[in-house]
PDB file of N, CA and C in Angstrom:
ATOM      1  N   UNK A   1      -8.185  -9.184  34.026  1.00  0.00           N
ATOM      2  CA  UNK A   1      -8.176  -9.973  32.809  1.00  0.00           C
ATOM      3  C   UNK A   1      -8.029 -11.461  33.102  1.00  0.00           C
ATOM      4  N   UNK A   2      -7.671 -11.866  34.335  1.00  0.00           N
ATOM      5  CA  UNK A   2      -7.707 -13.232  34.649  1.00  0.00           C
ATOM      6  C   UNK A   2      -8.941 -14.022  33.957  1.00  0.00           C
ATOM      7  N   UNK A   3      -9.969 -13.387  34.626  1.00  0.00           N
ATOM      8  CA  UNK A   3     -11.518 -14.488  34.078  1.00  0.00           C
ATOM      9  C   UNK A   3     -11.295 -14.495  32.583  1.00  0.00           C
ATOM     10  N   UNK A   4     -10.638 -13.965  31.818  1.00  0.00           N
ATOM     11  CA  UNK A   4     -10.590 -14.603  30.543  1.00  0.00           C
ATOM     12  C   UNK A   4      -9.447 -15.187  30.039  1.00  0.00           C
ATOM     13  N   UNK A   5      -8.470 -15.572  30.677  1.00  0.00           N
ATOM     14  CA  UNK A   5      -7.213 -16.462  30.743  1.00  0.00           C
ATOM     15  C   UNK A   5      -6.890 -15.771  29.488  1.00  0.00           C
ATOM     16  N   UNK A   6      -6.080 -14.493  29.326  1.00  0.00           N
ATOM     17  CA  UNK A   6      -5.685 -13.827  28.516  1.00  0.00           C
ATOM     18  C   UNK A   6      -4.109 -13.892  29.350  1.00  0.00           C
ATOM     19  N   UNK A   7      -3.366 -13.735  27.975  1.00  0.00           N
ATOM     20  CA  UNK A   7      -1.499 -13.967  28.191  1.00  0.00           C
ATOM     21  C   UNK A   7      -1.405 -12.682  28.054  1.00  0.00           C
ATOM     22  N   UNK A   8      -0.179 -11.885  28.633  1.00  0.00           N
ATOM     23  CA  UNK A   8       0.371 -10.686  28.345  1.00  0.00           C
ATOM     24  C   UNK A   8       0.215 -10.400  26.985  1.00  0.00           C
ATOM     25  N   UNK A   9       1.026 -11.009  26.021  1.00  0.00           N
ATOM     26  CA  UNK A   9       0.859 -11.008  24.507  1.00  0.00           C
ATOM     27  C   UNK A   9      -0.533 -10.926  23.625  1.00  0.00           C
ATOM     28  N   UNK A  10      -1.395 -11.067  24.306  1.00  0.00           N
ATOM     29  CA  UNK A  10      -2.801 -10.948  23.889  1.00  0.00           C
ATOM     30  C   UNK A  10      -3.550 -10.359  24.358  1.00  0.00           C
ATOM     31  N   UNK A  11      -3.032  -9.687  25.744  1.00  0.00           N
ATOM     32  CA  UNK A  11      -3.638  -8.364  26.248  1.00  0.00           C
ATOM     33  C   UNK A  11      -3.178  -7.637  25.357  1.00  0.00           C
ATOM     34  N   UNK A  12      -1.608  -7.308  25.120  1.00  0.00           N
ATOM     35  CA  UNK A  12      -1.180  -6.219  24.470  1.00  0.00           C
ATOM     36  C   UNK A  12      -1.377  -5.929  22.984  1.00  0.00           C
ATOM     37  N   UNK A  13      -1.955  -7.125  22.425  1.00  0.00           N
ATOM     38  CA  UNK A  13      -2.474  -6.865  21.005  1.00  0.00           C
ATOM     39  C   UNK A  13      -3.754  -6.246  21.170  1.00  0.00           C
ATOM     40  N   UNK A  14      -5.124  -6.696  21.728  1.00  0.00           N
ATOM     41  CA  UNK A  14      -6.136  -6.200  21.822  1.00  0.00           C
ATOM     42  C   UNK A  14      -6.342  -4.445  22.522  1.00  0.00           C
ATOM     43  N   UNK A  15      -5.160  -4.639  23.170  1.00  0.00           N
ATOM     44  CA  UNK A  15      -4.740  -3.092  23.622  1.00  0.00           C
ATOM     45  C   UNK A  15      -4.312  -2.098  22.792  1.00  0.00           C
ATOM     46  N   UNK A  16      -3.393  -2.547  22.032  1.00  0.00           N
ATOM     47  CA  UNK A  16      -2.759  -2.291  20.495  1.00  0.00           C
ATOM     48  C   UNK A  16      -3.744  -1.756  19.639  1.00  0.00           C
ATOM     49  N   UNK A  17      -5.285  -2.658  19.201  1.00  0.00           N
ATOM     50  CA  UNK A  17      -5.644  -2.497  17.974  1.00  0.00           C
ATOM     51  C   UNK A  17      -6.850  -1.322  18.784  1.00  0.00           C
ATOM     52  N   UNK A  18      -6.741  -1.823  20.403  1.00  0.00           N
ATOM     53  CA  UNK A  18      -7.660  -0.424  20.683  1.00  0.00           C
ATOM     54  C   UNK A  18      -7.347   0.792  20.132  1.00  0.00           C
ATOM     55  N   UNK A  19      -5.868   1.189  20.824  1.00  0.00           N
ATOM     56  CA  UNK A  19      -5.228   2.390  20.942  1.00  0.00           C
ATOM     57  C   UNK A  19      -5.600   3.077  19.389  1.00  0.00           C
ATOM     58  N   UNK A  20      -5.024   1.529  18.925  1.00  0.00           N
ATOM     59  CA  UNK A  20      -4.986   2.703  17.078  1.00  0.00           C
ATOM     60  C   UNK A  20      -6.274   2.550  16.582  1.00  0.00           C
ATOM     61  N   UNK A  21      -7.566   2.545  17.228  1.00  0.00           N
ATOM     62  CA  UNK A  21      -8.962   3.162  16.690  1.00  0.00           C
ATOM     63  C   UNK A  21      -9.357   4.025  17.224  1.00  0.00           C
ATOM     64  N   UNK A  22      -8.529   4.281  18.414  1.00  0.00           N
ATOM     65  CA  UNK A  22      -8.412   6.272  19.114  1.00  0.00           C
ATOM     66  C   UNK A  22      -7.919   6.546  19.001  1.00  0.00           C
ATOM     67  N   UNK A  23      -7.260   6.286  17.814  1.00  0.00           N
ATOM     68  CA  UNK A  23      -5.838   7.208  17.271  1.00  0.00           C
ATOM     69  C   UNK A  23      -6.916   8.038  16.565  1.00  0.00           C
ATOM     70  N   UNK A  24      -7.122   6.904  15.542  1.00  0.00           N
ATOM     71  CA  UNK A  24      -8.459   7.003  13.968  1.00  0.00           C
ATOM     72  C   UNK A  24      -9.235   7.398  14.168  1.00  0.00           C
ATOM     73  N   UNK A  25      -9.996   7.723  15.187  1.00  0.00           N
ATOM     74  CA  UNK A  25     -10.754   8.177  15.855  1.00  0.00           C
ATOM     75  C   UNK A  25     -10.660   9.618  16.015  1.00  0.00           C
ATOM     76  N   UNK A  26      -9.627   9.772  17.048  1.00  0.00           N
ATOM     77  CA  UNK A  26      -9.368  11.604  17.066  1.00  0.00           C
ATOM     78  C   UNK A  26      -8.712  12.250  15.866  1.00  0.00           C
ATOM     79  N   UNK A  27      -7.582  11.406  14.846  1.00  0.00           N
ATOM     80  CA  UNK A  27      -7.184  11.869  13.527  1.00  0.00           C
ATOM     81  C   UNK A  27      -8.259  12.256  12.871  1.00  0.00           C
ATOM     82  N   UNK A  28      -9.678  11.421  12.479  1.00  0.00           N
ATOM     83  CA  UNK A  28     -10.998  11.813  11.734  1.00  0.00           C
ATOM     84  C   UNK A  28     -11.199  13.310  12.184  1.00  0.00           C
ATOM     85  N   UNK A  29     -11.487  13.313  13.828  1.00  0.00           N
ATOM     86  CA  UNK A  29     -12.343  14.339  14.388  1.00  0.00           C
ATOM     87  C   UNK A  29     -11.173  15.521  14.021  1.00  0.00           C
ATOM     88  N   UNK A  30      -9.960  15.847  14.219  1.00  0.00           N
ATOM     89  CA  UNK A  30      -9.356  16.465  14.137  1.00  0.00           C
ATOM     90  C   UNK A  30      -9.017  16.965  12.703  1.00  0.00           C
ATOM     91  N   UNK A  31      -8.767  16.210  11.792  1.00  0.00           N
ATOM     92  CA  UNK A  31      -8.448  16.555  10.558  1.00  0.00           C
ATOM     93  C   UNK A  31      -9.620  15.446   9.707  1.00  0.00           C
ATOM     94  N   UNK A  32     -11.022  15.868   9.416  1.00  0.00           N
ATOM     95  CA  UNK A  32     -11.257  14.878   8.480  1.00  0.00           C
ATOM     96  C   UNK A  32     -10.593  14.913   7.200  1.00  0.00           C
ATOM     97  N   UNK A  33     -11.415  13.319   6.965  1.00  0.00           N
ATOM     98  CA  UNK A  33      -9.992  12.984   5.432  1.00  0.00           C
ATOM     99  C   UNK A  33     -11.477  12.728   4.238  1.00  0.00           C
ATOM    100  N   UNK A  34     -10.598  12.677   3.201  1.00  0.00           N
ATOM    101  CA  UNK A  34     -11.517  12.319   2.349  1.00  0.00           C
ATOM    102  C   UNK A  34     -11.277  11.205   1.419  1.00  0.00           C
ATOM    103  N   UNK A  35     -12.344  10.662   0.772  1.00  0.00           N
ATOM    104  CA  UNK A  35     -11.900   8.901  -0.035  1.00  0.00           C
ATOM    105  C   UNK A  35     -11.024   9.354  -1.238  1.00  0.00           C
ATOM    106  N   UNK A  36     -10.326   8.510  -1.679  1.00  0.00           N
ATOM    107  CA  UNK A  36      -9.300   8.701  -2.216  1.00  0.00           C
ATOM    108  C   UNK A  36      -8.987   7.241  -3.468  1.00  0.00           C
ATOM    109  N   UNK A  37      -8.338   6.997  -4.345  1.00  0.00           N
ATOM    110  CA  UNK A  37      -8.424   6.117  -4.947  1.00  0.00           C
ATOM    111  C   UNK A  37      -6.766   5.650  -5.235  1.00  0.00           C
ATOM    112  N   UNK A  38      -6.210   4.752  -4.419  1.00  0.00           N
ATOM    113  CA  UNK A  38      -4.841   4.083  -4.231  1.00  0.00           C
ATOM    114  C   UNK A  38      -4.363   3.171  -5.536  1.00  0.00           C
ATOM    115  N   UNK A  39      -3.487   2.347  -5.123  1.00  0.00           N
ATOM    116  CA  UNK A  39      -3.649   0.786  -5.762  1.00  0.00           C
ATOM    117  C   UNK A  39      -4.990  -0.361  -5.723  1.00  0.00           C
ATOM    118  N   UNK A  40      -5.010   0.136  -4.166  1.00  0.00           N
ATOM    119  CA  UNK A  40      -6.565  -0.364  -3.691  1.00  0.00           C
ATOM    120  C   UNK A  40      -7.508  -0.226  -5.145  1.00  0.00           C
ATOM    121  N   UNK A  41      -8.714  -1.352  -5.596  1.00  0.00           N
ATOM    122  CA  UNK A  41      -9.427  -1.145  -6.768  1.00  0.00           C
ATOM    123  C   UNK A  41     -10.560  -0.280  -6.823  1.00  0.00           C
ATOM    124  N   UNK A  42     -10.877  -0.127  -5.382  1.00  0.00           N
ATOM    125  CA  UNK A  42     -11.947   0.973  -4.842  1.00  0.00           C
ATOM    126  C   UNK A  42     -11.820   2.385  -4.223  1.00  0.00           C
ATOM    127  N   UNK A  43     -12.366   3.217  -4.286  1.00  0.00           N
ATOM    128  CA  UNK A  43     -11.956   4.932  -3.511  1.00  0.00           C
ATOM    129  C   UNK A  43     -12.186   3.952  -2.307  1.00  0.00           C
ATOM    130  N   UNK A  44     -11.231   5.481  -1.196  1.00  0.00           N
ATOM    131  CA  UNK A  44     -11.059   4.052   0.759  1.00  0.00           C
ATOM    132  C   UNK A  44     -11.292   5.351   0.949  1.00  0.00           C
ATOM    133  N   UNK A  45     -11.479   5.447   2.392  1.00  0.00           N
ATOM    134  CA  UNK A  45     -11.427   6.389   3.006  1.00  0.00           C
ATOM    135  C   UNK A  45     -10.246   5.865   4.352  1.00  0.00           C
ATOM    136  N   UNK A  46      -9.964   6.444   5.339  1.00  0.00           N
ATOM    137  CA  UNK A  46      -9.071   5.868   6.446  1.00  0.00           C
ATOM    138  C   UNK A  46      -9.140   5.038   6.676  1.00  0.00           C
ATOM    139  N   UNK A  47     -10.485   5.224   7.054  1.00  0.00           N
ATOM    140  CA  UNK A  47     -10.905   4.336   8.026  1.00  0.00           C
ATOM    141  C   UNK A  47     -10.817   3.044   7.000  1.00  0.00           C
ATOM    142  N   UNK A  48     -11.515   2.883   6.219  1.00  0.00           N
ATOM    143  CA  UNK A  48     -11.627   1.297   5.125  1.00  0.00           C
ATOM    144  C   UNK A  48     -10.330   1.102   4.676  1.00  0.00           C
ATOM    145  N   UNK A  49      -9.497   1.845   4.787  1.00  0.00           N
ATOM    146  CA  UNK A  49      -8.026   1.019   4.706  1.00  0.00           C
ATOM    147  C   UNK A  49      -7.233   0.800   5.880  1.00  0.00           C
ATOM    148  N   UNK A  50      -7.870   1.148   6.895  1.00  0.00           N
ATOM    149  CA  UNK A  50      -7.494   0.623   8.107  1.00  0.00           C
ATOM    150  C   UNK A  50      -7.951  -0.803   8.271  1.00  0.00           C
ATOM    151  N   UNK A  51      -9.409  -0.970   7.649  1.00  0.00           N
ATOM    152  CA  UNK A  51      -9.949  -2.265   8.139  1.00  0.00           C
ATOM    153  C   UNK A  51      -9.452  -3.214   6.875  1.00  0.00           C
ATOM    154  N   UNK A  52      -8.978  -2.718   5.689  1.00  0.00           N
ATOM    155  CA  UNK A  52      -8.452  -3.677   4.796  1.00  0.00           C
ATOM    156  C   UNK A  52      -7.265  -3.952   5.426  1.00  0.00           C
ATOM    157  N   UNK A  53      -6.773  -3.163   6.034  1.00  0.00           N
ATOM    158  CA  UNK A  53      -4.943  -3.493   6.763  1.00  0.00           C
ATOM    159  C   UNK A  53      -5.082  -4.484   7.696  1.00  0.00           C
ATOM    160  N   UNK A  54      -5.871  -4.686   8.412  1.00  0.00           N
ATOM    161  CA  UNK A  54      -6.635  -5.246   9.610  1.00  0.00           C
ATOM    162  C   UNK A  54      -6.625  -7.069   9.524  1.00  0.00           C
ATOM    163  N   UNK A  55      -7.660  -6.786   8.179  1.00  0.00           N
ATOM    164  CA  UNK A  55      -8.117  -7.808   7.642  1.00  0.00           C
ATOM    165  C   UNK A  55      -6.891  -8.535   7.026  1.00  0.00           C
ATOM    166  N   UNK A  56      -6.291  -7.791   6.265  1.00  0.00           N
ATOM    167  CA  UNK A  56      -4.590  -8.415   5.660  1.00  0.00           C
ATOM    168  C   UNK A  56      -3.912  -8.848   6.536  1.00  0.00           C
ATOM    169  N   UNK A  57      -3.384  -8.279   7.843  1.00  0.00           N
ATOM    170  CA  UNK A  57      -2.856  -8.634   8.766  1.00  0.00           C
ATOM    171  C   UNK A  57      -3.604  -9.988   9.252  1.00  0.00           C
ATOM    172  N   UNK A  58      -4.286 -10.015   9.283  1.00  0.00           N
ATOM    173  CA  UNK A  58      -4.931 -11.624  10.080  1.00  0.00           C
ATOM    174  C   UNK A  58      -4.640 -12.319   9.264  1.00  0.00           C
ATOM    175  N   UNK A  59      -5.301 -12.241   8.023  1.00  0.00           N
ATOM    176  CA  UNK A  59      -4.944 -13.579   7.042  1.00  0.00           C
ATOM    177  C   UNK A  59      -3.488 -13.541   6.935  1.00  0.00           C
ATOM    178  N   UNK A  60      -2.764 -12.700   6.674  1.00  0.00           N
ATOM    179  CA  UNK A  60      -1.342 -13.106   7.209  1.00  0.00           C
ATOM    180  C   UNK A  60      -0.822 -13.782   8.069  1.00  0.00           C
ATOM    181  N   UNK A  61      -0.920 -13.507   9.339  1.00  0.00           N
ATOM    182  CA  UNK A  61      -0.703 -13.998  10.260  1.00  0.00           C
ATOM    183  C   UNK A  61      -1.023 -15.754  10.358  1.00  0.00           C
ATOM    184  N   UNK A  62      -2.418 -15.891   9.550  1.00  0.00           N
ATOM    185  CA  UNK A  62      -2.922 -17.125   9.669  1.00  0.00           C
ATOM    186  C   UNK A  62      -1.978 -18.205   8.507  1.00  0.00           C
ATOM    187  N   UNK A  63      -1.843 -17.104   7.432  1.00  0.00           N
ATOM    188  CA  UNK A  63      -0.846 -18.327   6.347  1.00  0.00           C
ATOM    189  C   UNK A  63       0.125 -18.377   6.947  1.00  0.00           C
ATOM    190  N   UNK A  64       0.771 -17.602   7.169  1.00  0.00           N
ATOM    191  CA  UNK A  64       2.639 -17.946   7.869  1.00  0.00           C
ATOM    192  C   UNK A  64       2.043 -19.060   8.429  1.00  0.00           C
ATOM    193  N   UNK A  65       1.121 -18.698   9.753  1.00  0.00           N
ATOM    194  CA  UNK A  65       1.158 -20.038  10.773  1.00  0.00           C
ATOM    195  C   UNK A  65       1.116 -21.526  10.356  1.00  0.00           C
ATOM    196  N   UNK A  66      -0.147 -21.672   9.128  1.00  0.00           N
ATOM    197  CA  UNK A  66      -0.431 -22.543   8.415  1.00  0.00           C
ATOM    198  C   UNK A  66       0.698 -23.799   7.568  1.00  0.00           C
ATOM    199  N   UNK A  67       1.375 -22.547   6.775  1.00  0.00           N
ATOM    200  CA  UNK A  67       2.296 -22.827   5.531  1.00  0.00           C
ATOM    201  C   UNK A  67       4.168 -22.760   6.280  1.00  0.00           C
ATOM    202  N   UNK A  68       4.029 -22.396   7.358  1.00  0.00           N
ATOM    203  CA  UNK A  68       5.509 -21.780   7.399  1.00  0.00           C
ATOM    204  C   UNK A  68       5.850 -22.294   9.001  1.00  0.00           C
ATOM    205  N   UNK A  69       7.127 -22.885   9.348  1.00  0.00           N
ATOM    206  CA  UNK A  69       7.631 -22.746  10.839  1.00  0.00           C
ATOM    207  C   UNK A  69       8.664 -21.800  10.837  1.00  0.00           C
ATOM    208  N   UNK A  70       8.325 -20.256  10.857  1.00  0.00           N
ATOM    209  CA  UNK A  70       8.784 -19.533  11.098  1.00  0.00           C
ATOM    210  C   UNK A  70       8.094 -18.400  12.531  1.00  0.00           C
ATOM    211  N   UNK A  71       8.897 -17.852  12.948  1.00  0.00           N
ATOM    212  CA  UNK A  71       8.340 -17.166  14.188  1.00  0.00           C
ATOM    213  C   UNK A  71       7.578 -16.136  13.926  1.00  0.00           C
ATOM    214  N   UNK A  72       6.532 -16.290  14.784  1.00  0.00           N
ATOM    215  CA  UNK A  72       5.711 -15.236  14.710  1.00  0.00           C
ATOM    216  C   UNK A  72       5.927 -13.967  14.598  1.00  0.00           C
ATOM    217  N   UNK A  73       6.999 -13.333  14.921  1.00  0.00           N
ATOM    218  CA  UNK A  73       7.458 -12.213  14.864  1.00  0.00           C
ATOM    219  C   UNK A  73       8.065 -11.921  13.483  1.00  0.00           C
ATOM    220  N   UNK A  74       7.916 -13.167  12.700  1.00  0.00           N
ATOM    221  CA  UNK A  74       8.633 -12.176  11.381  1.00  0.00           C
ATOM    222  C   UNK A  74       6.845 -11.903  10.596  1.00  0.00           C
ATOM    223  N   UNK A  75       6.016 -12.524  10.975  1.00  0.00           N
ATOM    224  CA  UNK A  75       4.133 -12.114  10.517  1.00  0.00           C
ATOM    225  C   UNK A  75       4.133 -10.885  10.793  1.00  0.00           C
ATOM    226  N   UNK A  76       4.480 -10.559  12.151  1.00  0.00           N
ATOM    227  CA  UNK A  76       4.024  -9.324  12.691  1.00  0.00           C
ATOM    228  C   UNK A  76       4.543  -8.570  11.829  1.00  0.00           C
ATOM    229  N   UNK A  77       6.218  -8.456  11.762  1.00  0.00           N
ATOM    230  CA  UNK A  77       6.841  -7.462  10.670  1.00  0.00           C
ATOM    231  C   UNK A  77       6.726  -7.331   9.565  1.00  0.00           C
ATOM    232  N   UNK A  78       6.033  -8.567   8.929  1.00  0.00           N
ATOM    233  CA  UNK A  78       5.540  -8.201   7.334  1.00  0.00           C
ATOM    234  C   UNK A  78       4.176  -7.761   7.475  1.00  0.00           C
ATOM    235  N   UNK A  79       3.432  -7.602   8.094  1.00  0.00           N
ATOM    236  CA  UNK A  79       1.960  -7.492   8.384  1.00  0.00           C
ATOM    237  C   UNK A  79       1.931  -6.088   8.839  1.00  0.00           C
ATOM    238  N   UNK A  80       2.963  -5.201   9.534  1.00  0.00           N
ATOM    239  CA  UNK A  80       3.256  -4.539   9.803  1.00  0.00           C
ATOM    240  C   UNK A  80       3.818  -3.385   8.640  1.00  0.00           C
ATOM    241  N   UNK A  81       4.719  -3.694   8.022  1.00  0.00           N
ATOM    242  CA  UNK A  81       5.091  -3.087   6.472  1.00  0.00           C
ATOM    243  C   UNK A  81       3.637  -3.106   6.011  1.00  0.00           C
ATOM    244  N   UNK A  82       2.933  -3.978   5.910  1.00  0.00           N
ATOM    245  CA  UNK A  82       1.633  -4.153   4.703  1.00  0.00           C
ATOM    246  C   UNK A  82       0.940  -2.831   5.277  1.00  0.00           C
ATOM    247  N   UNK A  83       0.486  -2.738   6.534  1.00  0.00           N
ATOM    248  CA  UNK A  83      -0.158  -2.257   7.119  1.00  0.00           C
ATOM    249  C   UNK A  83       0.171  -0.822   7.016  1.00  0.00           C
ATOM    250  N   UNK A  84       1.752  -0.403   6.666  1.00  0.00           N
ATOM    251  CA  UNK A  84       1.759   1.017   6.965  1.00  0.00           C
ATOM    252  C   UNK A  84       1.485   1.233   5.024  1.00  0.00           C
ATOM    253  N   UNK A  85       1.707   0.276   3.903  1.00  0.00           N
ATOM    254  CA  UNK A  85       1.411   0.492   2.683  1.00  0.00           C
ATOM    255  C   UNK A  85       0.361   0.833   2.811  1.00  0.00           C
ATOM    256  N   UNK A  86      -0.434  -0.316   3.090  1.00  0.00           N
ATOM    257  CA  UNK A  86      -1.992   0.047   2.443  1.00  0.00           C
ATOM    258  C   UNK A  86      -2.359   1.324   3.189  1.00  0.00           C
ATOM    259  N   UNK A  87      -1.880   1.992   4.584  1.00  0.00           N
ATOM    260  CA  UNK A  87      -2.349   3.401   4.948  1.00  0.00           C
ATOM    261  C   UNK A  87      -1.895   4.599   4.136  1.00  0.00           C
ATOM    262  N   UNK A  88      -0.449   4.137   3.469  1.00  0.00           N
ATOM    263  CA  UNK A  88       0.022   5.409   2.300  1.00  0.00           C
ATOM    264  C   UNK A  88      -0.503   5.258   1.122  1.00  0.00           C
ATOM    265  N   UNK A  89      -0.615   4.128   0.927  1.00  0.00           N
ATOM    266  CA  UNK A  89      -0.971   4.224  -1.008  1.00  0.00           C
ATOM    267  C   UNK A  89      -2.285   3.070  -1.189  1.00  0.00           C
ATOM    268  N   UNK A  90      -2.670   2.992  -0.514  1.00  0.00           N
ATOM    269  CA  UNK A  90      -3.404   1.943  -0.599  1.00  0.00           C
ATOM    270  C   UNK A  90      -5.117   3.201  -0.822  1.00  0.00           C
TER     271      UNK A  90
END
């Protein structure tokens, strides 16, 4: 990972968001799911509320940084809560 001047912390995220699309991945193959209609305004299926969680999480991450001098680690943990909502009820 040198040739791409990647930090521990940014290996282990991109490692991270691997792992949990072979999670999603073998959960599908193993138990498929079916779309469903949450709070979310549209039926999701897993997978599309995985990528709405995804998507929430970044723009999160990006306002804290923006709007807030607070540590990154409290993004992660609210981005993190969001992330396990929108997979239950979302």
């Amino acid at each position: 990972m040198g040739w791409m001047a990647w930090t521990l912390p940014t290996a282990l995220f991109f490692a991270a968001i691997a792992a949990l699309l072979v999670a999603m991945t073998v959960w599908q193959t193993v138990s498929p799911g079916r779309e469903r209609k949450g709070f979310l305004p549209i039926s999701t299926s897993r997978g599309d509320r995985l990528f709405i969680g995804l998507l929430a999480a970044a723009y999160g991450h990006l306002l804290v940084l923006a709007l807030t001098d607070w540590p990154l680690w409290v993004a992660t943990a609210i981005c993190v809560a969001g992330m396990a909502i929108i997979m239950k009820w979302g």
